[in-house]
Amino acid sequence: MIWKIARKEIAEHLLSFRFSLAAMLCAGVLLLSCLGMYRQYEQRNRDYTLCQARQGEALANIPPTLLSLFAWGLEDVTGRTVDLRYAPHVMVLGVRPPLNPFDTFFPTFDLSYVVRIIGALVALSFAFDAICREGSNGTLALMLAAGASRGGILLGKLAGGFSVVALLFLFPVFLGLALLGILFSIPLTMEVLARILLWSGASLLYLFCFFCLGLLISAFFTTPRLSLLVCLMFWTMLIFIAPSAVTSVAHVETRLQSPVRFAQENLFSSKLAASQGRSNQEEGDRQLQKREARSHEMLRFTDLTLKVLRLLPGAAYVDLSTNLAGTGVAEMASYYSAMQRYIGAVIAAREQKEEAPSFSFTRSPLGDCLHSSIVAIVSLMAWAVAALWSAGVALFHYDVRTKEVGQL
């Protein structure tokens, strides 16, 4: 009976206008994201090559990763020029200016961004009326009279509907990768392929969470119109409002000093040191200590924010996808630690009038990336299990005679 319900669900979705519209939207957006992000990857690669060709500069720069197509994350912060000046001793971390000023206003259009926003909306659109439509049409009572169990109906709806959602997601993504491989001859190693497959699994888990949430809402309300309205409300809250609210609260709680005020205090301290006759070395060491203290403050802010954000499905998915791509917070923390050590080595070399050493950094292996993503994986699985279990409870108490949710 489960397979019959699943086949019926798949056939209805494939023949519906909703599927045609979602297929055009997903195919167009995902293919556009693949091509656009590859152009950014090429530009970032050219910038890295130009930076490596510079002479007489201390560079803390690492090559871009191909996986930034899937989750751009903090990829832009891995290009830094460490400029050390004396009289007084000042460090300046330069960053490549954005090629497009609108990059500051709008997030990067990577594949994870598409899945997080559009994919969640598509998953909800295929689940919001899965139960309440059958109840309002009277077919739910007919299926129960024909011998189908409530659990079987739920699992059939889940298998059929989510199969269509997975098809809408997987086909454009792998088609885009195939086109990139044919047009640009992208080299794909075994580790890159493994990370791509894991990212695809993480994306399916995220979409599964929202599909189960749609089933829950559909089983709890009696009309598709009301169910759609509640689904849109939850989508807006979980994707847009809650993450921004958590970040704002964490910023107030940690009282993080702004970069402008930090730079002004450093400038005032440098002028004061010059007027008091303190040595450049003393002032440089003092500013290094202040930078390290601010780095610890920033890490505290990041840690507090991530602990709360990982409880939300959208933020947990971003954390998981960026860690798999090597562009997440954990990777950037390792990069900053390596950069701090490099700055110390450059200062020592400049003091001894020696040539500055070259910067070296190795990206974290796949095992470490998965280890740093355990909380995000557990959070997504908990959301999926809780939503599916709640949908089963709501469907069990669904009164098909009155077409209302029974009292628990």
One Martini backbone bead per residue (centre of mass of N, CA, C, O) as a GRO file, in nm:
protein
  408
    1MET     BB    1   0.056   0.064  -0.019
    2ILE     BB    2   0.294   0.258  -0.011
    3TRP     BB    3   0.371   0.231  -0.313
    4LYS     BB    4   0.102   0.329  -0.428
    5ILE     BB    5   0.108   0.609  -0.299
    6ALA     BB    6   0.380   0.696  -0.421
    7ARG     BB    7   0.300   0.670  -0.719
    8LYS     BB    8   0.066   0.868  -0.706
    9GLU     BB    9   0.236   1.110  -0.614
   10ILE     BB   10   0.433   1.121  -0.851
   11ALA     BB   11   0.226   1.149  -1.081
   12GLU     BB   12   0.091   1.410  -0.983
   13HIS     BB   13   0.347   1.587  -0.984
   14LEU     BB   14   0.451   1.544  -1.283
   15LEU     BB   15   0.152   1.659  -1.397
   16SER     BB   16   0.199   1.930  -1.275
   17PHE     BB   17   0.246   2.272  -1.262
   18ARG     BB   18   0.436   2.279  -1.021
   19PHE     BB   19   0.664   2.111  -1.150
   20SER     BB   20   0.725   2.288  -1.394
   21LEU     BB   21   0.797   2.541  -1.235
   22ALA     BB   22   1.019   2.413  -1.052
   23ALA     BB   23   1.202   2.310  -1.281
   24MET     BB   24   1.268   2.584  -1.408
   25LEU     BB   25   1.379   2.717  -1.155
   26CYS     BB   26   1.602   2.514  -1.070
   27ALA     BB   27   1.755   2.495  -1.337
   28GLY     BB   28   1.819   2.795  -1.377
   29VAL     BB   29   1.951   2.862  -1.100
   30LEU     BB   30   2.168   2.634  -1.079
   31LEU     BB   31   2.313   2.688  -1.349
   32LEU     BB   32   2.378   2.984  -1.292
   33SER     BB   33   2.546   2.927  -1.038
   34CYS     BB   34   2.766   2.754  -1.163
   35LEU     BB   35   2.872   2.966  -1.369
   36GLY     BB   36   2.915   3.208  -1.177
   37MET     BB   37   3.106   3.067  -0.968
   38TYR     BB   38   3.327   2.993  -1.172
   39ARG     BB   39   3.408   3.281  -1.237
   40GLN     BB   40   3.500   3.349  -0.950
   41TYR     BB   41   3.713   3.129  -0.933
   42GLU     BB   42   3.888   3.234  -1.165
   43GLN     BB   43   3.944   3.514  -1.043
   44ARG     BB   44   4.074   3.408  -0.782
   45ASN     BB   45   4.305   3.260  -0.929
   46ARG     BB   46   4.431   3.508  -1.065
   47ASP     BB   47   4.489   3.664  -0.806
   48TYR     BB   48   4.681   3.456  -0.687
   49THR     BB   49   4.893   3.466  -0.914
   50LEU     BB   50   4.960   3.769  -0.883
   51CYS     BB   51   5.048   3.760  -0.586
   52GLN     BB   52   5.285   3.553  -0.626
   53ALA     BB   53   5.446   3.762  -0.827
   54ARG     BB   54   5.528   3.928  -0.608
   55GLN     BB   55   5.766   4.161  -0.476
   56GLY     BB   56   5.842   4.253  -0.144
   57GLU     BB   57   5.607   4.081  -0.009
   58ALA     BB   58   5.388   3.986   0.246
   59LEU     BB   59   5.215   3.679   0.221
   60ALA     BB   60   4.863   3.554   0.296
   61ASN     BB   61   4.804   3.308   0.065
   62ILE     BB   62   4.552   3.104  -0.093
   63PRO     BB   63   4.415   2.892  -0.284
   64PRO     BB   64   4.146   2.812  -0.432
   65THR     BB   65   3.847   2.629  -0.421
   66LEU     BB   66   3.627   2.441  -0.604
   67LEU     BB   67   3.406   2.420  -0.364
   68SER     BB   68   3.303   2.722  -0.380
   69LEU     BB   69   3.059   2.666  -0.564
   70PHE     BB   70   2.884   2.551  -0.320
   71ALA     BB   71   3.058   2.721  -0.082
   72TRP     BB   72   3.189   3.021  -0.030
   73GLY     BB   73   3.179   3.179   0.227
   74LEU     BB   74   3.522   3.266   0.339
   75GLU     BB   75   3.702   3.301   0.074
   76ASP     BB   76   3.777   3.615   0.071
   77VAL     BB   77   3.974   3.596   0.343
   78THR     BB   78   4.231   3.432   0.191
   79GLY     BB   79   4.335   3.732   0.103
   80ARG     BB   80   4.653   3.858   0.213
   81THR     BB   81   4.840   4.155   0.301
   82VAL     BB   82   5.141   4.195   0.479
   83ASP     BB   83   5.206   4.514   0.616
   84LEU     BB   84   5.520   4.638   0.733
   85ARG     BB   85   5.570   4.916   0.948
   86TYR     BB   86   5.759   5.190   1.056
   87ALA     BB   87   5.733   5.456   1.246
   88PRO     BB   88   5.569   5.300   1.367
   89HIS     BB   89   5.471   4.982   1.446
   90VAL     BB   90   5.276   4.853   1.173
   91MET     BB   91   4.982   4.671   1.086
   92VAL     BB   92   4.855   4.559   0.763
   93LEU     BB   93   4.553   4.420   0.629
   94GLY     BB   94   4.503   4.333   0.314
   95VAL     BB   95   4.238   4.349   0.065
   96ARG     BB   96   4.057   4.255  -0.187
   97PRO     BB   97   3.867   4.418  -0.382
   98PRO     BB   98   3.571   4.432  -0.508
   99LEU     BB   99   3.447   4.404  -0.829
  100ASN     BB  100   3.154   4.426  -0.700
  101PRO     BB  101   2.960   4.637  -0.512
  102PHE     BB  102   2.707   4.432  -0.478
  103ASP     BB  103   2.849   4.222  -0.288
  104THR     BB  104   2.779   4.385  -0.025
  105PHE     BB  105   2.452   4.357  -0.047
  106PHE     BB  106   2.477   4.062  -0.170
  107PRO     BB  107   2.485   3.748  -0.170
  108THR     BB  108   2.622   3.470  -0.262
  109PHE     BB  109   2.539   3.262  -0.557
  110ASP     BB  110   2.537   2.977  -0.445
  111LEU     BB  111   2.426   2.659  -0.401
  112SER     BB  112   2.357   2.687  -0.097
  113TYR     BB  113   2.175   2.934  -0.129
  114VAL     BB  114   1.964   2.800  -0.309
  115VAL     BB  115   1.889   2.569  -0.116
  116ARG     BB  116   1.819   2.734   0.142
  117ILE     BB  117   1.582   2.895  -0.006
  118ILE     BB  118   1.453   2.756  -0.260
  119GLY     BB  119   1.453   2.460  -0.165
  120ALA     BB  120   1.270   2.501   0.082
  121LEU     BB  121   1.027   2.610  -0.077
  122VAL     BB  122   0.986   2.362  -0.259
  123ALA     BB  123   0.942   2.153  -0.035
  124LEU     BB  124   0.689   2.293   0.082
  125SER     BB  125   0.518   2.295  -0.190
  126PHE     BB  126   0.507   1.957  -0.182
  127ALA     BB  127   0.370   1.940   0.138
  128PHE     BB  128   0.130   2.134   0.235
  129ASP     BB  129  -0.110   1.925   0.079
  130ALA     BB  130  -0.084   1.614   0.136
  131ILE     BB  131  -0.322   1.589   0.360
  132CYS     BB  132  -0.544   1.817   0.343
  133ARG     BB  133  -0.639   1.749   0.056
  134GLU     BB  134  -0.748   1.466   0.120
  135GLY     BB  135  -0.944   1.560   0.343
  136SER     BB  136  -1.114   1.772   0.174
  137ASN     BB  137  -1.187   1.545  -0.059
  138GLY     BB  138  -1.217   1.244   0.094
  139THR     BB  139  -0.966   1.038   0.029
  140LEU     BB  140  -0.870   0.958   0.311
  141ALA     BB  141  -1.113   0.777   0.385
  142LEU     BB  142  -1.078   0.582   0.144
  143MET     BB  143  -0.796   0.475   0.218
  144LEU     BB  144  -0.879   0.364   0.496
  145ALA     BB  145  -1.107   0.175   0.382
  146ALA     BB  146  -0.887   0.011   0.193
  147GLY     BB  147  -0.641  -0.044   0.432
  148ALA     BB  148  -0.491   0.200   0.509
  149SER     BB  149  -0.262   0.340   0.699
  150ARG     BB  150  -0.145   0.617   0.846
  151GLY     BB  151   0.154   0.546   0.821
  152GLY     BB  152   0.144   0.466   0.519
  153ILE     BB  153   0.053   0.740   0.413
  154LEU     BB  154   0.293   0.903   0.515
  155LEU     BB  155   0.519   0.737   0.372
  156GLY     BB  156   0.409   0.770   0.086
  157LYS     BB  157   0.422   1.078   0.078
  158LEU     BB  158   0.721   1.097   0.140
  159ALA     BB  159   0.841   0.927  -0.093
  160GLY     BB  160   0.706   1.071  -0.334
  161GLY     BB  161   0.764   1.375  -0.280
  162PHE     BB  162   1.078   1.360  -0.225
  163SER     BB  163   1.162   1.243  -0.497
  164VAL     BB  164   1.092   1.498  -0.656
  165VAL     BB  165   1.275   1.695  -0.503
  166ALA     BB  166   1.542   1.545  -0.560
  167LEU     BB  167   1.523   1.571  -0.868
  168LEU     BB  168   1.521   1.886  -0.880
  169PHE     BB  169   1.816   1.898  -0.756
  170LEU     BB  170   2.018   1.686  -0.888
  171PHE     BB  171   2.001   1.728  -1.193
  172PRO     BB  172   2.114   2.026  -1.222
  173VAL     BB  173   2.380   1.988  -1.071
  174PHE     BB  174   2.508   1.756  -1.249
  175LEU     BB  175   2.472   1.906  -1.513
  176GLY     BB  176   2.655   2.147  -1.443
  177LEU     BB  177   2.913   1.980  -1.390
  178ALA     BB  178   2.927   1.855  -1.670
  179LEU     BB  179   2.955   2.121  -1.826
  180LEU     BB  180   3.213   2.217  -1.685
  181GLY     BB  181   3.385   1.970  -1.765
  182ILE     BB  182   3.355   2.016  -2.076
  183LEU     BB  183   3.426   2.329  -2.107
  184PHE     BB  184   3.683   2.342  -1.863
  185SER     BB  185   3.829   2.095  -1.749
  186ILE     BB  186   3.778   1.984  -1.461
  187PRO     BB  187   3.948   1.874  -1.192
  188LEU     BB  188   3.871   1.551  -1.032
  189THR     BB  189   3.904   1.427  -0.737
  190MET     BB  190   3.828   1.208  -0.493
  191GLU     BB  191   3.783   1.421  -0.271
  192VAL     BB  192   3.597   1.605  -0.430
  193LEU     BB  193   3.379   1.392  -0.485
  194ALA     BB  194   3.321   1.330  -0.189
  195ARG     BB  195   3.231   1.619  -0.113
  196ILE     BB  196   3.000   1.638  -0.316
  197LEU     BB  197   2.835   1.401  -0.206
  198LEU     BB  198   2.809   1.514   0.083
  199TRP     BB  199   2.670   1.774   0.000
  200SER     BB  200   2.425   1.638  -0.125
  201GLY     BB  201   2.336   1.497   0.136
  202ALA     BB  202   2.302   1.757   0.303
  203SER     BB  203   2.085   1.882   0.117
  204LEU     BB  204   1.877   1.653   0.147
  205LEU     BB  205   1.847   1.680   0.452
  206TYR     BB  206   1.741   1.969   0.446
  207LEU     BB  207   1.495   1.914   0.261
  208PHE     BB  208   1.372   1.701   0.451
  209CYS     BB  209   1.301   1.889   0.680
  210PHE     BB  210   1.095   2.068   0.516
  211PHE     BB  211   0.912   1.840   0.426
  212CYS     BB  212   0.830   1.749   0.711
  213LEU     BB  213   0.716   2.023   0.792
  214GLY     BB  214   0.493   2.021   0.575
  215LEU     BB  215   0.352   1.766   0.679
  216LEU     BB  216   0.282   1.874   0.955
  217ILE     BB  217   0.107   2.113   0.860
  218SER     BB  218  -0.088   1.941   0.685
  219ALA     BB  219  -0.184   1.758   0.940
  220PHE     BB  220  -0.290   2.017   1.122
  221PHE     BB  221  -0.452   2.119   0.881
  222THR     BB  222  -0.752   2.150   0.667
  223THR     BB  223  -0.633   2.363   0.462
  224PRO     BB  224  -0.425   2.461   0.208
  225ARG     BB  225  -0.425   2.767   0.256
  226LEU     BB  226  -0.337   2.763   0.554
  227SER     BB  227  -0.085   2.589   0.517
  228LEU     BB  228   0.069   2.783   0.330
  229LEU     BB  229   0.085   3.022   0.525
  230VAL     BB  230   0.246   2.873   0.748
  231CYS     BB  231   0.487   2.790   0.574
  232LEU     BB  232   0.578   3.080   0.506
  233MET     BB  233   0.627   3.164   0.797
  234PHE     BB  234   0.845   2.952   0.866
  235TRP     BB  235   1.040   3.022   0.637
  236THR     BB  236   1.094   3.314   0.729
  237MET     BB  237   1.191   3.258   1.017
  238LEU     BB  238   1.424   3.038   0.960
  239ILE     BB  239   1.585   3.202   0.727
  240PHE     BB  240   1.578   3.522   0.824
  241ILE     BB  241   1.509   3.610   1.122
  242ALA     BB  242   1.657   3.425   1.329
  243PRO     BB  243   1.960   3.463   1.244
  244SER     BB  244   1.966   3.774   1.278
  245ALA     BB  245   1.882   3.781   1.576
  246VAL     BB  246   2.115   3.614   1.692
  247THR     BB  247   2.347   3.797   1.594
  248SER     BB  248   2.259   4.055   1.743
  249VAL     BB  249   2.262   3.940   2.032
  250ALA     BB  250   2.561   3.846   2.031
  251HIS     BB  251   2.684   4.127   1.982
  252VAL     BB  252   2.578   4.251   2.248
  253GLU     BB  253   2.690   4.040   2.451
  254THR     BB  254   3.009   4.076   2.363
  255ARG     BB  255   3.098   4.362   2.283
  256LEU     BB  256   3.211   4.426   2.003
  257GLN     BB  257   3.456   4.582   1.851
  258SER     BB  258   3.503   4.802   1.623
  259PRO     BB  259   3.718   4.859   1.362
  260VAL     BB  260   3.732   5.168   1.380
  261ARG     BB  261   3.802   5.194   1.682
  262PHE     BB  262   4.051   5.017   1.672
  263ALA     BB  263   4.211   5.199   1.473
  264GLN     BB  264   4.203   5.460   1.643
  265GLU     BB  265   4.354   5.347   1.890
  266ASN     BB  266   4.615   5.276   1.737
  267LEU     BB  267   4.679   5.563   1.640
  268PHE     BB  268   4.693   5.695   1.919
  269SER     BB  269   4.914   5.506   2.031
  270SER     BB  270   5.132   5.583   1.824
  271LYS     BB  271   5.148   5.886   1.892
  272LEU     BB  272   5.213   5.849   2.193
  273ALA     BB  273   5.475   5.690   2.154
  274ALA     BB  274   5.626   5.913   1.997
  275SER     BB  275   5.605   6.137   2.226
  276GLN     BB  276   5.747   5.934   2.453
  277GLY     BB  277   5.981   5.750   2.311
  278ARG     BB  278   5.904   5.486   2.218
  279SER     BB  279   5.966   5.206   2.080
  280ASN     BB  280   5.883   5.018   1.812
  281GLN     BB  281   5.887   4.743   1.951
  282GLU     BB  282   5.695   4.806   2.184
  283GLU     BB  283   5.455   4.897   2.011
  284GLY     BB  284   5.431   4.640   1.843
  285ASP     BB  285   5.376   4.447   2.080
  286ARG     BB  286   5.124   4.590   2.182
  287GLN     BB  287   4.955   4.558   1.918
  288LEU     BB  288   4.966   4.253   1.912
  289GLN     BB  289   4.810   4.210   2.175
  290LYS     BB  290   4.552   4.355   2.081
  291ARG     BB  291   4.495   4.169   1.842
  292GLU     BB  292   4.470   3.909   2.005
  293ALA     BB  293   4.236   4.006   2.184
  294ARG     BB  294   4.040   4.055   1.947
  295SER     BB  295   4.046   3.767   1.840
  296HIS     BB  296   3.922   3.640   2.095
  297GLU     BB  297   3.662   3.806   2.080
  298MET     BB  298   3.574   3.700   1.803
  299LEU     BB  299   3.566   3.399   1.883
  300ARG     BB  300   3.347   3.433   2.097
  301PHE     BB  301   3.131   3.538   1.908
  302THR     BB  302   3.133   3.296   1.713
  303ASP     BB  303   3.072   3.073   1.918
  304LEU     BB  304   2.803   3.184   2.025
  305THR     BB  305   2.656   3.195   1.752
  306LEU     BB  306   2.688   2.895   1.662
  307LYS     BB  307   2.545   2.753   1.897
  308VAL     BB  308   2.264   2.874   1.810
  309LEU     BB  309   2.249   2.843   1.495
  310ARG     BB  310   2.264   2.520   1.490
  311LEU     BB  311   1.950   2.500   1.573
  312LEU     BB  312   1.915   2.585   1.285
  313PRO     BB  313   1.874   2.467   0.971
  314GLY     BB  314   2.011   2.683   0.794
  315ALA     BB  315   2.274   2.721   0.963
  316ALA     BB  316   2.355   2.422   0.969
  317TYR     BB  317   2.389   2.398   0.662
  318VAL     BB  318   2.607   2.613   0.626
  319ASP     BB  319   2.815   2.484   0.812
  320LEU     BB  320   2.833   2.212   0.661
  321SER     BB  321   2.897   2.311   0.367
  322THR     BB  322   3.154   2.483   0.436
  323ASN     BB  323   3.318   2.256   0.562
  324LEU     BB  324   3.322   2.073   0.308
  325ALA     BB  325   3.453   2.315   0.125
  326GLY     BB  326   3.666   2.491   0.305
  327THR     BB  327   3.481   2.781   0.404
  328GLY     BB  328   3.468   2.790   0.704
  329VAL     BB  329   3.521   2.867   1.030
  330ALA     BB  330   3.731   2.648   1.098
  331GLU     BB  331   3.921   2.713   0.860
  332MET     BB  332   3.965   3.017   0.932
  333ALA     BB  333   4.091   2.970   1.209
  334SER     BB  334   4.340   2.824   1.099
  335TYR     BB  335   4.431   3.054   0.916
  336TYR     BB  336   4.473   3.271   1.137
  337SER     BB  337   4.684   3.118   1.295
  338ALA     BB  338   4.889   3.104   1.063
  339MET     BB  339   4.904   3.415   1.024
  340GLN     BB  340   5.015   3.486   1.304
  341ARG     BB  341   5.274   3.322   1.274
  342TYR     BB  342   5.369   3.472   1.021
  343ILE     BB  343   5.393   3.753   1.141
  344GLY     BB  344   5.610   3.680   1.347
  345ALA     BB  345   5.819   3.589   1.132
  346VAL     BB  346   5.834   3.860   0.980
  347ILE     BB  347   5.927   4.036   1.213
  348ALA     BB  348   6.187   3.882   1.271
  349ALA     BB  349   6.306   3.923   0.985
  350ARG     BB  350   6.305   4.237   0.988
  351GLU     BB  351   6.484   4.276   1.240
  352GLN     BB  352   6.722   4.093   1.089
  353LYS     BB  353   6.728   4.156   0.782
  354GLU     BB  354   6.545   3.946   0.637
  355GLU     BB  355   6.381   3.733   0.456
  356ALA     BB  356   6.074   3.659   0.406
  357PRO     BB  357   5.873   3.417   0.451
  358SER     BB  358   5.670   3.179   0.346
  359PHE     BB  359   5.347   3.087   0.307
  360SER     BB  360   5.178   2.819   0.495
  361PHE     BB  361   4.887   2.607   0.401
  362THR     BB  362   4.660   2.349   0.510
  363ARG     BB  363   4.394   2.192   0.450
  364SER     BB  364   4.153   2.025   0.577
  365PRO     BB  365   4.049   1.732   0.615
  366LEU     BB  366   3.765   1.549   0.593
  367GLY     BB  367   3.752   1.448   0.886
  368ASP     BB  368   3.764   1.730   1.023
  369CYS     BB  369   3.511   1.845   0.887
  370LEU     BB  370   3.314   1.638   1.008
  371HIS     BB  371   3.380   1.690   1.308
  372SER     BB  372   3.288   2.004   1.291
  373SER     BB  373   2.975   1.890   1.188
  374ILE     BB  374   2.811   1.731   1.403
  375VAL     BB  375   2.606   1.936   1.511
  376ALA     BB  376   2.468   1.994   1.238
  377ILE     BB  377   2.377   1.706   1.178
  378VAL     BB  378   2.208   1.662   1.435
  379SER     BB  379   2.017   1.899   1.390
  380LEU     BB  380   1.890   1.804   1.122
  381MET     BB  381   1.793   1.528   1.226
  382ALA     BB  382   1.613   1.638   1.451
  383TRP     BB  383   1.420   1.796   1.272
  384ALA     BB  384   1.322   1.557   1.100
  385VAL     BB  385   1.219   1.370   1.327
  386ALA     BB  386   1.028   1.569   1.469
  387ALA     BB  387   0.847   1.632   1.223
  388LEU     BB  388   0.764   1.339   1.154
  389TRP     BB  389   0.645   1.261   1.428
  390SER     BB  390   0.438   1.494   1.443
  391ALA     BB  391   0.289   1.412   1.185
  392GLY     BB  392   0.196   1.135   1.292
  393VAL     BB  393   0.032   1.242   1.530
  394ALA     BB  394  -0.159   1.427   1.368
  395LEU     BB  395  -0.271   1.198   1.183
  396PHE     BB  396  -0.381   1.013   1.410
  397HIS     BB  397  -0.584   1.272   1.503
  398TYR     BB  398  -0.733   1.266   1.238
  399ASP     BB  399  -1.061   1.361   1.145
  400VAL     BB  400  -1.236   1.246   0.866
  401ARG     BB  401  -1.530   1.340   0.931
  402THR     BB  402  -1.456   1.657   1.011
  403LYS     BB  403  -1.177   1.763   0.909
  404GLU     BB  404  -1.007   1.748   1.183
  405VAL     BB  405  -0.822   1.792   1.454
  406GLY     BB  406  -0.771   1.617   1.707
  407GLN     BB  407  -0.755   1.566   2.035
  408LEU     BB  408  -0.484   1.506   2.260
   0.00000   0.00000   0.00000
